[in-house]
Amino acid sequence: VSFSQQTYASRGEQHAHPVAKQLFATMERKQSNLSLAADVSTKSELLEIADKVGPYICVLKTHIDVISNFDQDLVVQLQALAEKHDFLIFEDRKFADIGNTVKLQYGGGVYRIADWAHITNCHVIPGEGIIQGLAEVGMPKGRGLLLLAEMSSKGMLATGAYTDKNVDMAIRNEFVIGFIGSRRFTEERDLITMTPGVGLHASGDALGQQYRTPEHIITENGSDIIIVGRGIYGPGKDAVAEAQRYREAGWNAYLKRLDQ
Ligand code: S5P
């Protein structure tokens, strides 16, 4: 049976990777395949939205380098919220350098991402050494990695043979738990797909973002998690009400897939 036809609960039970196991268990407990892309620019805004929307999500996705007043206390508080509301933290760092450099960027610097983010991601443009470098830092800490096999934006170049290479590298490297992309890519190792560019109302933005519906992504394409940002906290929106709406849409799309 294809992984798309199995429940998140049973996939979690069978999974070999600790982060994937924890993620599937969280999704099942909270009945949520929703990740919030919390692209706000201050510490207080990030903590506020994580606390408000936390009950409805399985993953909080951060861009920690856009927080103008970042400090270590932010990370301590984010970890406390992850405990309180039962979600994982995904730092959307999109590493893209040689293995030795990404090791320094992932483990050290101001942000020390590997110390607090359960999940991070990278482009495989530099070749497989980027995965090996990140794994040297992240594996001992029990972290997981996503590869950017595709992107959501107009004219993106991650297609065809490049996407296929991502899939090959993911299968070969046990540190990799899945992909950023629009669909299920493989039946090997139950690699997870998380999909950004999800919106119930808008079709895109002025800078190339393109939106598709949860049903398209989860039911039709077999992806596992929807990533939603401005659809939840955009201007004039009630973030809690929107998070509830996207959670329900994502979960219903998953139930519909299981029924097919
Ligand atoms: O291909 C991608 C990959 C990512 S991780 N397209 C994306 O939009 N993202 C991220 O998803 C992007 O950096 C942003 O944080 C989020 C989408 O935000 P939204 O406000 O458009 O929903």
CSV table of C-alpha atoms and ligand atoms in Angstrom, one decimal:
chain,number,residue,atom,x,y,z
A,1,VAL,CA,0.0,0.0,0.0
A,2,SER,CA,1.3,3.5,-0.9
A,3,PHE,CA,2.3,5.7,2.0
A,4,SER,CA,-0.3,8.2,0.8
A,5,GLN,CA,-3.0,5.6,1.7
A,6,GLN,CA,-1.7,5.0,5.2
A,7,THR,CA,-2.5,7.0,8.3
A,8,TYR,CA,0.0,9.4,9.8
A,9,ALA,CA,-0.1,7.3,13.0
A,10,SER,CA,0.9,4.0,11.3
A,11,ARG,CA,3.6,5.8,9.3
A,12,GLY,CA,5.0,7.2,12.5
A,13,GLU,CA,5.1,3.8,14.1
A,14,GLN,CA,7.0,2.3,11.2
A,15,HIS,CA,9.4,5.2,10.6
A,16,ALA,CA,13.1,4.7,11.3
A,17,HIS,CA,14.0,8.4,11.8
A,18,PRO,CA,13.3,9.9,15.3
A,19,VAL,CA,12.2,13.3,14.0
A,20,ALA,CA,9.8,11.8,11.4
A,21,LYS,CA,8.4,9.5,14.2
A,22,GLN,CA,7.8,12.5,16.5
A,23,LEU,CA,6.3,14.5,13.6
A,24,PHE,CA,3.8,11.9,12.6
A,25,ALA,CA,2.8,11.3,16.2
A,26,THR,CA,2.3,15.0,16.7
A,27,MET,CA,0.2,15.2,13.6
A,28,GLU,CA,-2.0,12.4,14.7
A,29,ARG,CA,-2.4,13.7,18.3
A,30,LYS,CA,-3.4,17.2,17.1
A,31,GLN,CA,-5.2,16.1,13.9
A,32,SER,CA,-3.1,18.7,12.1
A,33,ASN,CA,-1.0,18.6,9.0
A,34,LEU,CA,-0.6,22.4,9.1
A,35,SER,CA,2.7,24.2,9.4
A,36,LEU,CA,2.7,28.0,10.1
A,37,ALA,CA,5.3,30.0,8.2
A,38,ALA,CA,5.8,32.7,10.8
A,39,ASP,CA,7.5,35.4,8.7
A,40,VAL,CA,7.2,38.3,11.2
A,41,SER,CA,10.1,40.6,12.0
A,42,THR,CA,10.3,41.0,15.8
A,43,LYS,CA,10.8,38.7,18.8
A,44,SER,CA,7.5,39.7,20.4
A,45,GLU,CA,5.5,39.2,17.2
A,46,LEU,CA,7.0,35.7,16.7
A,47,LEU,CA,6.3,34.6,20.3
A,48,GLU,CA,2.8,36.0,20.2
A,49,ILE,CA,1.8,34.2,17.0
A,50,ALA,CA,3.5,31.0,18.0
A,51,ASP,CA,1.5,31.0,21.3
A,52,LYS,CA,-1.8,31.9,19.6
A,53,VAL,CA,-1.6,29.6,16.6
A,54,GLY,CA,0.5,26.9,18.4
A,55,PRO,CA,-2.5,24.7,19.4
A,56,TYR,CA,-3.5,24.2,15.7
A,57,ILE,CA,-0.1,23.3,14.0
A,58,CYS,CA,2.3,20.4,13.9
A,59,VAL,CA,5.3,22.5,12.8
A,60,LEU,CA,6.3,26.1,13.4
A,61,LYS,CA,8.5,27.3,10.5
A,62,THR,CA,10.8,30.1,11.2
A,63,HIS,CA,13.1,32.5,9.3
A,64,ILE,CA,15.2,33.4,12.4
A,65,ASP,CA,17.4,35.8,10.4
A,66,VAL,CA,14.5,38.2,9.8
A,67,ILE,CA,14.0,38.8,13.5
A,68,SER,CA,15.5,42.3,14.1
A,69,ASN,CA,16.0,41.9,17.8
A,70,PHE,CA,17.0,38.2,18.0
A,71,ASP,CA,18.6,36.9,21.2
A,72,GLN,CA,19.1,33.6,22.9
A,73,ASP,CA,16.1,34.1,25.1
A,74,LEU,CA,13.9,34.0,22.0
A,75,VAL,CA,15.1,30.5,21.3
A,76,VAL,CA,14.5,29.4,24.9
A,77,GLN,CA,11.0,30.8,24.8
A,78,LEU,CA,10.2,29.2,21.4
A,79,GLN,CA,11.3,25.8,22.8
A,80,ALA,CA,9.0,26.3,25.8
A,81,LEU,CA,6.1,27.1,23.4
A,82,ALA,CA,7.0,24.0,21.3
A,83,GLU,CA,6.6,22.0,24.6
A,84,LYS,CA,3.5,23.8,25.7
A,85,HIS,CA,1.6,23.4,22.4
A,86,ASP,CA,3.2,20.2,21.1
A,87,PHE,CA,4.8,21.3,17.8
A,88,LEU,CA,8.2,20.9,16.1
A,89,ILE,CA,10.4,23.8,15.0
A,90,PHE,CA,11.6,24.0,11.4
A,91,GLU,CA,14.2,26.7,10.7
A,92,ASP,CA,13.8,27.4,7.0
A,93,ARG,CA,17.5,28.3,6.5
A,94,LYS,CA,17.9,27.0,2.9
A,95,PHE,CA,21.6,26.2,3.3
A,96,ALA,CA,23.4,26.2,-0.1
A,97,ASP,CA,27.2,26.2,0.4
A,98,ILE,CA,29.9,23.6,0.5
A,99,GLY,CA,29.9,21.0,3.3
A,100,ASN,CA,32.5,22.6,5.5
A,101,THR,CA,30.8,26.1,5.4
A,102,VAL,CA,27.3,24.8,6.1
A,103,LYS,CA,28.7,22.9,9.2
A,104,LEU,CA,29.8,26.3,10.6
A,105,GLN,CA,26.5,28.0,9.6
A,106,TYR,CA,24.3,25.3,11.1
A,107,GLY,CA,26.1,24.6,14.3
A,108,GLY,CA,27.5,28.0,15.2
A,109,GLY,CA,27.3,31.7,14.5
A,110,VAL,CA,24.7,33.9,16.2
A,111,TYR,CA,21.8,31.5,15.7
A,112,ARG,CA,23.2,28.0,16.6
A,113,ILE,CA,20.3,26.5,14.6
A,114,ALA,CA,21.2,22.9,15.3
A,115,ASP,CA,20.7,23.5,19.0
A,116,TRP,CA,17.0,24.3,18.8
A,117,ALA,CA,15.5,23.5,15.3
A,118,HIS,CA,14.2,19.9,15.0
A,119,ILE,CA,14.2,20.4,11.2
A,120,THR,CA,16.1,22.5,8.7
A,121,ASN,CA,16.5,22.4,4.9
A,122,CYS,CA,19.0,22.8,2.1
A,123,HIS,CA,19.5,23.2,-1.7
A,124,VAL,CA,21.6,20.4,-3.2
A,125,ILE,CA,23.2,22.8,-5.7
A,126,PRO,CA,26.7,22.2,-4.2
A,127,GLY,CA,26.4,18.4,-4.5
A,128,GLU,CA,25.9,15.7,-1.8
A,129,GLY,CA,28.7,17.1,0.4
A,130,ILE,CA,26.2,19.7,1.7
A,131,ILE,CA,24.1,16.9,3.2
A,132,GLN,CA,27.1,15.2,4.7
A,133,GLY,CA,28.3,18.5,6.3
A,134,LEU,CA,24.9,19.2,7.8
A,135,ALA,CA,24.5,15.6,8.9
A,136,GLU,CA,27.8,15.7,10.9
A,137,VAL,CA,26.3,18.5,13.0
A,138,GLY,CA,22.6,17.5,13.1
A,139,MET,CA,22.7,13.7,13.4
A,140,PRO,CA,24.3,13.6,16.8
A,141,LYS,CA,21.7,16.0,18.0
A,142,GLY,CA,18.8,13.9,16.6
A,143,ARG,CA,17.8,16.5,13.9
A,144,GLY,CA,16.3,16.0,10.4
A,145,LEU,CA,16.8,17.6,7.0
A,146,LEU,CA,14.5,18.5,4.1
A,147,LEU,CA,15.8,18.9,0.5
A,148,LEU,CA,14.3,21.7,-1.7
A,149,ALA,CA,13.3,19.4,-4.5
A,150,GLU,CA,11.0,22.0,-6.0
A,151,MET,CA,9.9,25.6,-5.2
A,152,SER,CA,6.5,27.3,-5.3
A,153,SER,CA,7.5,30.4,-7.1
A,154,LYS,CA,7.0,31.4,-10.7
A,155,GLY,CA,9.8,30.4,-13.0
A,156,MET,CA,11.7,28.3,-10.4
A,157,LEU,CA,14.5,26.2,-11.8
A,158,ALA,CA,14.2,23.1,-9.6
A,159,THR,CA,12.6,20.8,-12.2
A,160,GLY,CA,13.2,17.6,-14.1
A,161,ALA,CA,16.6,16.0,-13.6
A,162,TYR,CA,17.5,18.4,-10.8
A,163,THR,CA,14.4,17.3,-8.8
A,164,ASP,CA,15.2,13.6,-9.5
A,165,LYS,CA,18.7,14.1,-8.2
A,166,ASN,CA,17.2,15.5,-4.9
A,167,VAL,CA,15.1,12.3,-4.6
A,168,ASP,CA,18.2,10.1,-5.2
A,169,MET,CA,20.2,11.9,-2.6
A,170,ALA,CA,17.4,11.8,-0.1
A,171,ILE,CA,17.0,8.1,-0.4
A,172,ARG,CA,20.8,7.6,0.1
A,173,ASN,CA,21.2,9.8,3.2
A,174,GLU,CA,19.5,8.8,6.4
A,175,PHE,CA,19.7,12.3,7.8
A,176,VAL,CA,17.1,13.4,5.2
A,177,ILE,CA,13.5,13.0,6.3
A,178,GLY,CA,11.9,14.5,3.2
A,179,PHE,CA,11.4,17.4,0.8
A,180,ILE,CA,10.0,20.8,0.2
A,181,GLY,CA,8.0,20.3,-3.0
A,182,SER,CA,4.5,20.0,-4.4
A,183,ARG,CA,3.8,16.3,-4.3
A,184,ARG,CA,4.9,12.8,-3.1
A,185,PHE,CA,8.2,12.0,-4.9
A,186,THR,CA,9.0,8.4,-3.9
A,187,GLU,CA,7.8,5.3,-2.0
A,188,GLU,CA,11.3,4.7,-0.6
A,189,ARG,CA,12.0,5.3,3.1
A,190,ASP,CA,8.6,7.1,3.6
A,191,LEU,CA,10.2,10.5,2.8
A,192,ILE,CA,7.8,13.3,3.9
A,193,THR,CA,6.8,16.2,1.6
A,194,MET,CA,6.0,19.6,3.0
A,195,THR,CA,4.4,22.1,0.6
A,196,PRO,CA,4.5,25.9,0.8
A,197,GLY,CA,2.6,28.1,-1.6
A,198,VAL,CA,-0.8,27.1,0.0
A,199,GLY,CA,-3.7,29.5,0.1
A,200,LEU,CA,-7.5,29.2,0.2
A,201,HIS,CA,-8.2,32.6,-1.3
A,202,ALA,CA,-5.3,34.3,-3.0
A,203,SER,CA,-3.6,33.0,-6.2
A,204,GLY,CA,-0.2,34.6,-5.6
A,205,ASP,CA,1.6,37.7,-4.7
A,206,ALA,CA,3.4,40.5,-6.6
A,207,LEU,CA,6.8,38.8,-6.3
A,208,GLY,CA,6.2,35.4,-7.9
A,209,GLN,CA,4.6,33.4,-5.1
A,210,GLN,CA,1.9,31.0,-6.4
A,211,TYR,CA,-0.8,29.4,-4.2
A,212,ARG,CA,-2.7,26.2,-4.5
A,213,THR,CA,-5.4,24.7,-2.3
A,214,PRO,CA,-4.9,22.2,0.5
A,215,GLU,CA,-7.1,19.7,-1.4
A,216,HIS,CA,-4.9,20.0,-4.5
A,217,ILE,CA,-1.7,19.5,-2.5
A,218,ILE,CA,-2.8,16.8,0.0
A,219,THR,CA,-5.6,14.9,-1.7
A,220,GLU,CA,-4.5,15.0,-5.3
A,221,ASN,CA,-0.7,15.4,-5.1
A,222,GLY,CA,-0.1,13.2,-2.0
A,223,SER,CA,2.0,15.7,-0.1
A,224,ASP,CA,2.0,15.4,3.7
A,225,ILE,CA,2.1,18.9,5.3
A,226,ILE,CA,0.8,22.3,4.1
A,227,ILE,CA,2.9,25.4,5.0
A,228,VAL,CA,0.8,28.5,5.3
A,229,GLY,CA,2.1,32.0,6.1
A,230,ARG,CA,0.2,35.2,5.0
A,231,GLY,CA,-3.0,33.2,4.5
A,232,ILE,CA,-3.1,33.0,8.3
A,233,TYR,CA,-1.6,36.2,9.6
A,234,GLY,CA,-1.8,38.6,6.6
A,235,PRO,CA,-3.3,42.1,6.9
A,236,GLY,CA,-6.8,42.2,8.4
A,237,LYS,CA,-6.8,38.5,9.3
A,238,ASP,CA,-7.8,36.8,12.5
A,239,ALA,CA,-4.8,34.5,12.9
A,240,VAL,CA,-6.5,32.0,15.2
A,241,ALA,CA,-9.6,31.7,13.0
A,242,GLU,CA,-7.5,31.3,9.9
A,243,ALA,CA,-5.3,28.7,11.5
A,244,GLN,CA,-8.4,26.7,12.5
A,245,ARG,CA,-9.7,27.0,9.0
A,246,TYR,CA,-6.5,25.8,7.4
A,247,ARG,CA,-6.0,23.0,9.9
A,248,GLU,CA,-9.5,21.7,9.1
A,249,ALA,CA,-9.0,22.1,5.3
A,250,GLY,CA,-5.7,20.2,5.5
A,251,TRP,CA,-7.0,17.5,7.7
A,252,ASN,CA,-10.2,17.0,5.6
A,253,ALA,CA,-8.0,16.8,2.5
A,254,TYR,CA,-6.0,14.0,4.2
A,255,LEU,CA,-9.1,12.1,5.3
A,256,LYS,CA,-10.4,12.3,1.7
A,257,ARG,CA,-7.1,10.9,0.4
A,258,LEU,CA,-7.4,7.9,2.8
A,259,ASP,CA,-10.9,7.3,1.5
A,260,GLN,CA,-9.9,7.2,-2.1
B,1,S5P,O1,9.4,27.0,-2.6
B,1,S5P,C1,9.2,27.5,-1.5
B,1,S5P,C2,9.9,27.1,-0.4
B,1,S5P,C3,9.6,27.7,0.9
B,1,S5P,S1,10.3,27.0,2.3
B,1,S5P,N1,8.3,28.5,-1.4
B,1,S5P,C4,8.1,29.2,-0.2
B,1,S5P,O2,7.2,30.1,-0.2
B,1,S5P,N2,8.7,28.8,0.9
B,1,S5P,C5,8.5,29.5,2.2
B,1,S5P,O3,7.2,29.3,2.6
B,1,S5P,C6,8.8,31.0,2.2
B,1,S5P,O4,10.1,31.3,2.6
B,1,S5P,C7,7.7,31.5,3.2
B,1,S5P,O5,8.3,31.5,4.5
B,1,S5P,C8,6.6,30.5,3.2
B,1,S5P,C9,5.4,30.9,2.4
B,1,S5P,O6,4.8,32.0,2.9
B,1,S5P,P1,3.4,32.6,2.4
B,1,S5P,O7,3.1,33.8,3.2
B,1,S5P,O8,3.5,32.9,0.9
B,1,S5P,O9,2.3,31.5,2.7
